[in-house]
Each structure stands twice: as structure tokens, then as C-alpha cells.
Short mmCIF file of C-alpha atoms in Angstrom, two decimals:
data_model
loop_
_atom_site.label_atom_id
_atom_site.label_comp_id
_atom_site.label_asym_id
_atom_site.label_seq_id
_atom_site.Cartn_x
_atom_site.Cartn_y
_atom_site.Cartn_z
CA MET Y 1 146.88 72.66 143.64
CA SER Y 2 144.49 70.02 144.87
CA ALA Y 3 141.88 70.85 147.46
CA GLU Y 4 141.83 69.12 150.81
CA PRO Y 5 138.72 69.15 153.00
CA GLU Y 6 138.87 71.65 155.82
CA PRO Y 7 139.32 70.08 159.28
CA GLU Y 8 136.12 69.77 161.27
CA PRO Y 9 136.03 70.80 164.94
CA ALA Y 10 135.34 67.89 167.26
CA ALA Y 11 132.18 67.74 169.34
CA ASP Y 12 132.41 68.66 172.99
CA PRO Y 13 133.07 65.35 174.84
CA ALA Y 14 130.98 66.56 177.76
CA GLU Y 15 127.95 66.98 175.53
CA GLU Y 16 128.22 64.07 173.13
CA GLY Y 17 125.04 62.38 172.05
CA GLY Y 18 123.96 64.72 169.28
CA ALA Y 19 122.69 63.10 166.11
CA PRO Y 20 122.90 64.25 162.51
CA PRO Y 21 119.81 66.20 161.52
CA GLU Y 22 117.05 64.47 159.60
CA MET Y 23 116.72 65.43 155.97
CA PRO Y 24 113.42 66.86 154.74
CA PRO Y 25 111.38 64.46 152.59
CA ALA Y 26 111.31 66.74 149.54
CA ALA Y 27 114.34 68.34 147.95
CA PRO Y 28 114.39 71.77 146.36
CA GLY Y 29 114.89 71.98 142.64
CA PRO Y 30 117.83 73.68 140.95
CA SER Y 31 115.84 76.72 139.83
CA GLY Y 32 115.02 78.47 143.05
CA GLY Y 33 112.47 75.95 144.33
CA ARG Y 34 113.69 76.29 147.91
CA ARG Y 35 111.69 79.49 148.44
CA LEU Y 36 108.40 78.83 150.19
CA ASN Y 37 105.12 80.64 149.63
CA LEU Y 38 104.03 82.38 152.80
CA ARG Y 39 100.66 83.08 151.24
CA ASP Y 40 100.09 79.35 151.70
CA TRP Y 41 101.58 79.50 155.19
CA ARG Y 42 99.10 82.22 156.15
CA VAL Y 43 96.11 79.96 155.58
CA THR Y 44 97.21 77.17 157.87
CA ALA Y 45 96.47 76.88 161.56
CA THR Y 46 99.50 79.08 162.14
CA ALA Y 47 97.49 82.04 160.90
CA ALA Y 48 95.42 82.09 164.06
CA ALA Y 49 98.54 82.40 166.17
CA VAL Y 50 99.75 85.18 163.90
CA VAL Y 51 96.82 87.44 164.60
CA VAL Y 52 96.69 86.53 168.27
CA ALA Y 53 100.22 87.89 168.47
CA VAL Y 54 99.27 91.01 166.56
CA THR Y 55 96.33 91.88 168.71
CA ALA Y 56 97.65 90.57 172.07
CA GLY Y 57 94.46 89.74 173.97
CA VAL Y 58 92.05 89.55 171.10
CA VAL Y 59 91.78 86.29 169.23
CA ALA Y 60 91.16 86.54 165.50
CA ILE Y 61 90.70 83.95 162.80
CA THR Y 62 92.16 84.79 159.40
CA ALA Y 63 92.43 81.34 157.90
CA THR Y 64 89.77 80.08 155.55
CA GLY Y 65 88.66 76.72 156.81
CA HIS Y 66 90.21 77.06 160.28
CA HIS Y 67 88.15 75.55 163.10
CA GLY Y 68 85.88 73.76 160.67
CA GLY Y 69 85.46 76.54 158.10
CA ASP Y 70 82.32 78.34 157.04
CA ARG Y 71 78.88 76.99 157.96
CA ALA Y 72 76.18 77.25 155.32
CA ASP Y 73 73.40 77.19 157.92
CA PRO Y 74 73.37 80.16 160.32
CA ALA Y 75 71.53 78.03 162.86
CA ALA Y 76 74.04 75.18 162.74
CA SER Y 77 75.91 74.21 165.88
CA ALA Y 78 78.99 76.13 166.90
CA THR Y 79 82.45 74.68 166.66
CA PRO Y 80 83.02 72.41 169.69
CA ALA Y 81 85.89 74.59 170.89
CA TYR Y 82 83.46 77.49 171.25
CA THR Y 83 80.29 75.78 172.51
CA GLY Y 84 80.91 76.91 176.09
CA LEU Y 85 81.23 80.60 175.18
CA PRO Y 86 78.51 83.22 174.67
CA HIS Y 87 77.65 83.72 170.99
CA THR Y 88 76.25 86.75 169.19
CA ALA Y 89 74.95 86.53 165.62
CA ILE Y 90 76.21 89.38 163.42
CA ASP Y 91 75.25 90.11 159.83
CA VAL Y 92 78.14 91.37 157.70
CA SER Y 93 76.61 92.13 154.32
CA PRO Y 94 77.21 95.71 153.07
CA SER Y 95 73.59 96.77 153.75
CA THR Y 96 73.45 95.30 157.25
CA CYS Y 97 77.08 95.42 158.40
CA GLY Y 98 77.29 94.88 162.16
CA LYS Y 99 73.56 94.27 162.60
CA GLY Y 100 72.85 92.12 165.65
CA TRP Y 101 75.39 93.42 168.15
CA GLY Y 102 73.97 95.65 170.83
CA ALA Y 103 70.40 94.86 169.80
CA ASN Y 104 69.76 93.31 173.21
CA GLY Y 105 71.44 96.22 174.96
CA LYS Y 106 73.97 93.98 176.71
CA PRO Y 107 77.40 94.16 175.06
CA HIS Y 108 79.94 92.81 177.54
CA THR Y 109 83.65 92.32 178.12
CA GLY Y 110 85.44 88.99 178.21
CA THR Y 111 85.89 86.00 175.92
CA GLN Y 112 83.01 85.52 173.49
CA VAL Y 113 82.23 84.57 169.91
CA PHE Y 114 80.69 86.55 167.08
CA ASP Y 115 78.95 84.33 164.51
CA LEU Y 116 79.46 86.32 161.31
CA HIS Y 117 76.81 85.70 158.65
CA ASN Y 118 77.48 86.97 155.16
CA SER Y 119 74.03 87.44 153.66
CA GLY Y 120 75.48 89.34 150.71
CA ALA Y 121 76.24 88.12 147.20
CA SER Y 122 80.05 88.19 147.31
CA ALA Y 123 82.87 87.17 149.63
CA THR Y 124 83.57 89.63 152.45
CA GLU Y 125 86.48 90.68 154.64
CA VAL Y 126 85.34 91.58 158.16
CA TYR Y 127 87.22 93.64 160.75
CA LEU Y 128 86.36 94.47 164.34
CA THR Y 129 87.65 98.03 164.60
CA ASP Y 130 87.94 101.12 166.73
CA PRO Y 131 85.68 103.48 164.73
CA LYS Y 132 87.60 106.55 165.95
CA THR Y 133 91.10 105.48 165.00
CA GLY Y 134 90.52 102.81 162.35
CA LYS Y 135 92.66 100.31 164.25
CA PHE Y 136 91.48 96.72 164.07
CA TYR Y 137 91.24 94.16 166.87
CA ALA Y 138 90.26 91.07 164.91
CA GLU Y 139 89.61 90.02 161.34
CA VAL Y 140 88.04 87.33 159.19
CA GLU Y 141 89.10 86.97 155.57
CA GLY Y 142 87.21 85.54 152.61
CA LEU Y 143 83.84 84.86 154.25
CA ALA Y 144 81.85 83.23 151.44
CA PRO Y 145 78.34 84.47 150.58
CA GLY Y 146 75.54 82.74 152.46
CA THR Y 147 77.86 81.27 155.10
CA VAL Y 148 78.75 81.79 158.76
CA ARG Y 149 82.14 81.86 160.42
CA GLU Y 150 83.02 82.32 164.06
CA MET Y 151 85.17 85.20 165.28
CA PRO Y 152 86.31 84.42 168.84
CA VAL Y 153 87.41 87.55 170.71
CA GLU Y 154 88.34 88.74 174.17
CA LEU Y 155 86.94 92.23 174.55
CA GLY Y 156 87.93 95.03 176.85
CA SER Y 157 85.82 98.07 177.61
CA GLY Y 158 85.51 100.67 174.87
CA THR Y 159 83.89 101.42 171.54
CA TYR Y 160 83.86 99.02 168.60
CA ALA Y 161 82.35 98.69 165.14
CA PHE Y 162 82.36 96.04 162.44
CA GLU Y 163 83.82 97.01 159.10
CA CYS Y 164 82.64 94.98 156.10
CA GLN Y 165 84.58 94.96 152.85
CA GLN Y 166 82.72 93.06 150.18
CA GLU Y 167 84.36 92.50 146.82
CA ASP Y 168 83.87 95.29 144.29
CA THR Y 169 82.12 97.57 146.78
CA ASP Y 170 83.20 100.35 149.08
CA SER Y 171 84.01 99.51 152.68
CA VAL Y 172 81.04 99.83 155.05
CA THR Y 173 81.32 100.52 158.79
CA GLY Y 174 78.48 99.32 160.99
CA PRO Y 175 77.04 101.00 164.08
CA THR Y 176 79.32 101.88 166.97
CA VAL Y 177 78.79 99.72 170.04
CA THR Y 178 80.04 100.67 173.51
CA VAL Y 179 81.20 97.88 175.78
CA PRO Y 180 80.88 99.17 179.36
CA GLY Y 181 83.22 98.61 182.29
CA ASN Y 182 86.85 99.21 183.17
CA VAL Y 183 88.52 96.25 181.49
CA PRO Y 184 91.58 97.30 179.44
CA GLN Y 185 91.43 96.78 175.71
CA GLY Y 186 94.01 94.66 173.99
CA PRO Y 187 96.43 96.43 171.61
CA ALA Y 188 95.11 97.08 168.13
CA SER Y 189 96.89 97.50 164.82
CA ARG Y 190 96.35 100.11 162.14
CA PRO Y 191 96.00 98.59 158.66
CA VAL Y 192 99.03 98.68 156.37
CA THR Y 193 98.46 99.66 152.74
CA VAL Y 194 100.53 99.20 149.60
CA HIS Y 195 101.34 102.92 149.71
CA ASP Y 196 102.75 102.46 153.23
CA LEU Y 197 105.04 99.70 151.97
CA ILE Y 198 106.39 101.41 148.86
CA PRO Y 199 109.04 103.61 150.60
CA PRO Y 200 110.61 100.74 152.62
CA THR Y 201 110.55 98.53 149.53
CA LEU Y 202 112.40 101.14 147.47
CA ASP Y 203 114.95 101.58 150.25
CA TYR Y 204 115.41 97.81 150.41
CA GLN Y 205 115.96 97.64 146.66
CA LYS Y 206 118.76 100.22 147.06
CA TRP Y 207 120.27 98.05 149.79
CA ILE Y 208 120.13 95.04 147.47
CA ARG Y 209 121.88 97.04 144.76
CA ALA Y 210 124.78 97.72 147.13
CA ARG Y 211 124.97 94.03 148.02
CA MET Y 212 125.14 93.17 144.32
CA THR Y 213 128.23 95.33 144.00
CA GLU Y 214 129.78 93.28 146.82
CA LEU Y 215 128.64 90.06 145.21
CA SER Y 216 130.22 90.87 141.85
CA ALA Y 217 133.49 91.81 143.55
CA ASP Y 218 133.49 88.53 145.50
CA THR Y 219 132.67 86.32 142.51
CA GLY Y 220 135.41 88.13 140.58
CA ARG Y 221 137.92 87.30 143.33
CA LEU Y 222 136.72 83.71 143.44
CA LYS Y 223 137.17 83.38 139.68
CA LYS Y 224 140.66 84.87 139.92
CA ASP Y 225 141.58 82.42 142.70
CA ILE Y 226 140.43 79.43 140.67
CA ASP Y 227 141.99 80.68 137.45
CA GLY Y 228 145.27 81.05 139.35
CA GLY Y 229 145.02 77.62 140.98
CA ASP Y 230 144.84 78.96 144.55
CA LEU Y 231 142.15 76.72 146.00
CA ALA Y 232 142.84 77.70 149.61
CA ALA Y 233 142.05 81.32 148.75
CA ALA Y 234 139.09 80.13 146.66
CA ARG Y 235 137.56 78.40 149.69
CA ARG Y 236 137.87 81.59 151.74
CA ASP Y 237 136.47 83.81 148.99
CA TRP Y 238 133.74 81.31 148.18
CA LEU Y 239 132.34 81.67 151.70
CA ALA Y 240 132.54 85.46 151.65
CA GLY Y 241 130.62 85.67 148.37
CA HIS Y 242 128.07 83.05 149.30
CA LEU Y 243 127.21 84.82 152.54
CA VAL Y 244 126.66 88.10 150.67
CA TYR Y 245 124.17 86.33 148.42
CA GLU Y 246 122.44 84.65 151.35
CA ARG Y 247 121.76 88.05 152.95
CA MET Y 248 119.58 89.05 149.99
CA GLY Y 249 116.81 86.53 150.63
CA ALA Y 250 113.83 88.85 150.29
CA ALA Y 251 114.75 89.58 146.67
CA TYR Y 252 115.21 86.01 145.41
CA ASP Y 253 111.80 85.86 143.73
CA THR Y 254 112.67 89.02 141.79
CA PHE Y 255 115.91 87.45 140.55
CA GLY Y 256 114.01 84.96 138.38
CA ASP Y 257 116.12 82.28 136.68
CA ALA Y 258 119.34 83.95 137.87
CA ASP Y 259 118.76 82.55 141.36
CA GLY Y 260 119.03 78.98 140.11
CA VAL Y 261 122.20 79.76 138.17
CA ILE Y 262 123.83 81.48 141.16
CA ASN Y 263 122.64 79.36 144.06
CA GLY Y 264 120.99 76.26 142.64
CA THR Y 265 120.81 72.88 144.37
CA VAL Y 266 120.24 69.29 143.23
CA GLN Y 267 117.72 66.67 144.25
CA LEU Y 268 118.67 64.49 147.18
CA ASP Y 269 119.02 61.37 145.03
CA VAL Y 270 121.25 63.04 142.40
CA ASP Y 271 125.05 62.88 142.50
CA PRO Y 272 126.21 66.54 142.44
CA ALA Y 273 129.32 65.55 140.48
CA HIS Y 274 127.15 64.49 137.54
CA ALA Y 275 124.09 66.75 137.91
CA ALA Y 276 123.16 68.38 134.62
CA GLY Y 277 122.67 72.12 134.89
CA PHE Y 278 124.05 72.30 138.43
CA THR Y 279 125.85 75.64 138.61
CA GLY Y 280 126.71 78.42 141.01
CA PHE Y 281 127.97 78.61 144.56
CA HIS Y 282 126.95 75.11 145.58
CA ALA Y 283 128.42 73.47 142.48
CA ILE Y 284 131.72 75.21 143.17
CA GLU Y 285 131.44 74.33 146.85
CA TYR Y 286 131.13 70.66 145.95
CA GLY Y 287 134.25 70.83 143.82
CA LEU Y 288 136.32 72.83 146.31
CA TRP Y 289 135.62 70.43 149.17
CA HIS Y 290 135.73 67.19 147.18
CA GLY Y 291 139.20 67.34 145.70
CA ARG Y 292 138.35 68.76 142.27
CA SER Y 293 141.18 70.48 140.40
CA ALA Y 294 141.25 74.20 139.75
CA ALA Y 295 141.14 73.58 136.00
CA SER Y 296 137.89 71.60 136.34
CA LEU Y 297 136.25 74.48 138.23
CA ARG Y 298 137.17 77.34 135.89
CA GLY Y 299 134.01 77.01 133.82
CA GLN Y 300 131.82 77.04 136.91
CA ALA Y 301 133.61 80.08 138.32
CA ALA Y 302 133.13 81.95 135.04
CA THR Y 303 129.44 81.01 134.93
CA LEU Y 304 128.90 82.25 138.48
CA ASP Y 305 130.79 85.49 137.92
CA ASN Y 306 128.95 86.23 134.67
CA ALA Y 307 125.57 85.53 136.31
CA ALA Y 308 126.36 87.81 139.26
CA ARG Y 309 127.41 90.65 136.96
CA LYS Y 310 124.36 90.25 134.75
CA LEU Y 311 122.10 90.26 137.81
CA GLN Y 312 123.74 93.48 138.96
CA LYS Y 313 123.25 95.07 135.54
CA ASP Y 314 119.60 93.97 135.27
CA TRP Y 315 118.61 94.99 138.79
CA ALA Y 316 117.89 98.60 137.80
CA THR Y 317 114.89 97.42 135.78
CA GLN Y 318 113.43 95.12 138.44
CA GLN Y 319 110.62 95.92 140.87
CA MET Y 320 109.86 94.06 144.07
CA ASP Y 321 106.28 93.59 145.23
CA PRO Y 322 105.78 95.78 148.33
CA ALA Y 323 103.05 93.43 149.57
CA ASN Y 324 105.64 90.70 150.13
CA MET Y 325 108.00 92.59 152.43
CA GLY Y 326 106.55 91.42 155.74
CA LEU Y 327 106.17 87.87 154.49
CA ARG Y 328 109.80 87.65 153.46
CA ALA Y 329 111.13 88.53 156.91
CA HIS Y 330 109.51 85.35 158.21
CA GLU Y 331 110.16 83.29 155.10
CA ILE Y 332 113.93 83.80 155.20
CA ILE Y 333 114.19 82.31 158.69
CA GLU Y 334 111.72 79.54 157.83
CA ASN Y 335 113.83 78.54 154.83
CA SER Y 336 116.99 78.71 156.90
CA GLU Y 337 115.46 76.35 159.44
CA GLN Y 338 114.33 73.96 156.72
CA PHE Y 339 117.48 73.87 154.60
CA GLU Y 340 120.45 75.15 156.61
CA LEU Y 341 119.70 73.57 159.98
CA THR Y 342 119.12 70.23 158.26
CA ALA Y 343 122.40 70.54 156.31
CA ARG Y 344 120.33 69.96 153.18
CA THR Y 345 122.44 72.56 151.37
CA ASP Y 346 125.84 71.42 152.65
CA TYR Y 347 127.89 70.37 149.63
CA GLY Y 348 131.09 69.90 151.61
CA SER Y 349 132.04 73.20 153.26
CA GLY Y 350 130.18 72.57 156.53
CA THR Y 351 129.19 76.24 156.65
CA ASN Y 352 125.42 75.99 157.07
CA LEU Y 353 125.59 77.80 160.41
CA ALA Y 354 127.43 80.67 158.74
CA THR Y 355 124.64 80.78 156.16
CA ALA Y 356 122.03 80.75 158.90
CA ALA Y 357 123.72 83.74 160.53
CA ALA Y 358 123.71 85.53 157.15
CA ASN Y 359 120.02 84.72 156.77
CA ILE Y 360 119.36 86.47 160.08
CA ASP Y 361 121.15 89.51 158.62
CA GLY Y 362 118.75 89.32 155.69
CA SER Y 363 115.66 89.20 157.88
CA ARG Y 364 117.02 91.97 160.08
CA GLU Y 365 117.47 94.28 157.09
CA ILE Y 366 113.81 93.92 156.17
CA LEU Y 367 112.82 94.69 159.75
CA ASP Y 368 115.02 97.77 159.72
CA GLU Y 369 113.25 99.01 156.59
CA LEU Y 370 109.82 98.24 158.05
CA ALA Y 371 110.62 99.73 161.47
CA PRO Y 372 108.72 103.02 160.87
CA LEU Y 373 105.57 100.98 160.20
CA LEU Y 374 106.13 98.43 162.96
CA LYS Y 375 107.20 100.64 165.86
CA ASP Y 376 103.64 101.54 166.89
CA ARG Y 377 102.02 98.37 165.53
CA ASP Y 378 104.13 95.55 166.96
CA PRO Y 379 104.75 95.85 170.71
CA GLY Y 380 107.16 92.90 170.49
CA LEU Y 381 109.56 94.52 168.03
CA ALA Y 382 112.31 95.28 170.57
CA ARG Y 383 112.16 91.73 171.91
CA LEU Y 384 112.35 90.36 168.37
CA GLN Y 385 115.43 92.44 167.62
CA ALA Y 386 117.07 91.17 170.81
CA THR Y 387 116.29 87.57 169.88
CA LEU Y 388 117.88 88.04 166.45
CA ASP Y 389 120.99 89.43 168.14
CA ASP Y 390 121.18 86.54 170.61
CA ALA Y 391 120.63 83.88 167.96
CA GLN Y 392 123.27 85.34 165.70
CA ALA Y 393 125.78 85.69 168.53
CA TYR Y 394 125.28 82.03 169.43
CA LEU Y 395 125.75 80.88 165.84
CA ARG Y 396 129.00 82.81 165.63
CA THR Y 397 130.45 80.79 168.50
CA PHE Y 398 130.76 77.97 165.94
CA ASP Y 399 133.13 80.02 163.78
CA LYS Y 400 136.69 78.96 164.56
CA GLY Y 401 138.77 81.37 162.51
CA GLY Y 402 136.78 80.86 159.31
CA THR Y 403 136.17 77.15 159.82
CA TRP Y 404 132.61 76.51 160.97
CA THR Y 405 131.29 73.56 162.93
CA PRO Y 406 129.11 71.52 160.55
CA VAL Y 407 125.51 70.99 161.59
CA GLY Y 408 126.09 67.25 161.87
CA LYS Y 409 128.87 67.83 164.43
CA LEU Y 410 126.71 69.78 166.87
CA THR Y 411 126.08 68.10 170.18
CA ARG Y 412 122.50 67.43 171.15
CA ALA Y 413 122.47 70.36 173.57
CA GLN Y 414 123.92 72.69 170.94
CA ARG Y 415 121.42 71.53 168.34
CA GLU Y 416 118.50 72.02 170.71
CA LYS Y 417 119.64 75.54 171.53
CA VAL Y 418 119.95 76.48 167.85
CA ASP Y 419 116.52 75.00 167.13
CA ALA Y 420 115.03 76.89 170.07
CA TYR Y 421 116.40 80.18 168.78
CA PHE Y 422 114.95 79.62 165.33
CA GLY Y 423 111.59 78.53 166.70
CA ASP Y 424 111.50 81.67 168.82
CA MET Y 425 112.41 83.88 165.87
CA LEU Y 426 109.71 82.34 163.70
CA GLU Y 427 107.09 82.84 166.39
CA GLN Y 428 108.04 86.48 166.84
CA LEU Y 429 108.29 87.16 163.09
CA ALA Y 430 104.79 85.82 162.45
CA PRO Y 431 103.13 89.06 163.68
CA VAL Y 432 105.29 91.04 161.26
CA ALA Y 433 103.87 89.03 158.37
CA ALA Y 434 100.33 89.54 159.64
CA ILE Y 435 100.71 93.26 160.38
CA CYS Y 436 102.21 93.95 156.95
CA ASP Y 437 99.54 91.98 155.12
CA VAL Y 438 98.03 94.62 152.86
CA ARG Y 439 94.49 95.62 153.81
CA ARG Y 440 91.91 97.89 152.25
CA THR Y 441 91.10 101.11 154.03
CA THR Y 442 88.23 102.32 151.82
#
């Protein structure tokens, strides 16, 4: 039985004018290269917005080099963005942590800047904390020895202290300073430790194990369909299996080389029909939607099924890094925006929006596991959950009985709405990554 391409729903005549999405300049490699490193993302300008969202009213700089980076001269001019604000010089070496604030007897509320000077011999992490509860309002990471960095803050009334964590030394808390008045404090966040993240990570690994059972069953059905020459059933079962795999996004790095075998892609300038080493769901997708015969796809189906079963067998010996859990919730949606909403990974099925909806499932599962940690740390959690629901419900409107509207067939208005949902999700997921960034507490 030869495969015919599935019919594509027509665009809404009333909303015509949409254009095919632009392709990203760089293509992912076939061995899992599509996963991004959110450790790199954290040290871009986005990092400032992350902590602003965490602390709601208190601005914090976590990115090395942001706003001009560290100044070697403590007397050097302030960053232009902060020249109109009051500045207070603070020493943050272990022996003098917090020295300089309150010395003039005039701590005050409002927007201001602390010029943090590390006079110690090693790099230092600095937190502005509530000394009674240990919650932090702002942070600076990786302040090099002998340099100064600005910590812009908006302070409410209350008690504060600087906590200085120099490498290879115990954490030191400076003197408590009382800021007078009746101005409400912004929300603070308690640090998250590796020990906090171990239970949700173990629970997530159990969830992944259950998905692997589903995956093996689906790849087995897909292989049976192709072996029997039923390509219509193969297209249906291909989508079911692929969506199961796409829900497991936080575990991809743990899968190692198996990810490339199961869900690999090819470079933009390579013909998928002749790509060496191109295997897995997307290779089969290309064949199913480009008229390949069942006989020509049997080897690919067997490779995929064997890889899925081996991954299931090997999973019991794998361990995920708990420190990555919060990062992955954001990363999954970021990757979906980069590769699914651009149709970069459409090899003929036109089901990128189905994949994007499955990716939201994957991010949601991480949030569910992290909920005990986030419920009193992220005041925007309920809104985030609602946004995930709304985005997913909208994506599902493009499912017409198992046939999905391809990204390139979206009208301009539809495309803008999808993009808006993903931008909103990324903005709201950024605090989750920042809150779950592992911090020392001693």
C-alpha cells in the first residue's frame, strides 16, 4: 500500500495573509543537538528579568557581565542606567560582609543601588536576605575578587542582611539593618537546595518510566503496521508514539545517544531521503508522508522499536540531575518555540502543533512535581498553570479528527496568537528556572 499525503485544512479566507514561518539560521544535528543549555540562557540579559519576576518588586542582577559587568575600581563611575539613583558602597568579603550599610544611620526605602565590592581573594555569591527567615530578596553571582558590581533594589520597610558566600568558605551573614517606615516589602524566595529537588526528581523519573512503557507499546504497533503494509494505520500510530516521546523532554539529556536514534533530525541543507544515519520518528515520518513503500520502511521501524525498548530497559540505571529540573520546564517550551513553531521539524506530517501541545504536557509534568517547592515561592504559579491550559486548548483547535493544521497554513492572526501564548509561557516559566537554581544555605 502506497502512502498518500494527508489532506491539509485550508486557511480561513477571512484571515488570509499569514506567511510561512522563517527557519532558524542553524539546524540541529542528528544526535540530540536541538536541546539548548539554559545555563547559558541564565547569563544573558534575560537573567535580570528572571529574578525580577522571582522577587516581584526587588530588582536583582544575576548575570555576570550584565549592565557593564564588574568594575575593578571601586571609585569608578556607576553604570549610566543607575547614575540618577542613590548608591551605597558595601563590602562583601567574608571578614567584612555587609560593611558599609547603615554606617551613616540612614537606611531608606525605595529604589537604590548597592555597589558591592569583593575585597576578598575568591569569587563571591552575594544575597540580600531576611536574617530571620533566610529568604532572599536579591542576588549577585560570581563577583570576582577585587571588583565591584551594582545591585539595584527597591526596598520596603523591614530588616535585611547581606549574606556572602565565598568559594571554599562557610557562608557569612553580615549585620542586620532595619529600614524604617511602612512601605511593604516585595515577596522573597527561600533558597532551593539539591536535597529539596531530589524527591521531585525521583518522582519524575518514575513518571518517565511509565511513559517508556507507552512508548515501547506504540513503537511496537507502528512496526506491526509497517510490517503488515498498513500505512494508514502507521501514520496514526506514528503520531501517537511521537507525542509520547515529545512529552518526556526533561529527560532527553539523560537518554544520551538514544535520543538521536529515536528522534534525530537532519541539517537544513541535507536531503532526508539520503541522509546517512537519519533514523527514528522523523525518518519514518518522512517516508510515510512522501510516498515511500512499507517494505522500504521496515528497517527504520525495527530500529526505532529496538531503540525504544533498549531505552526502557536501561532507564532503571539512569539518574537525572536534580539541579536541572527547573531549567527544563522553561527549556522544553523554548525548544518548542524554536523548532516546532518554525516547522523546522516537520518532515511531512504537518503535526508540529500537536508536538507543541505535547511539549506543554511535558513542561506541566515538571511543574506538577515541583509544585510543593513552588507553591510558597512563586506567587505566579496559578496564573502560569492557567496559561498552559489556555495555550494547549488553543493548539487543540487545529486538530481536525487527527489531521492537524500545519504551521505554514496558519493565518497571520492564528500565528500571532500562538506566538503570544508561547512568549507568555516563557516569561512566566523564567521565575521557575531562577527559583529552582540550586543555592548554598551554609
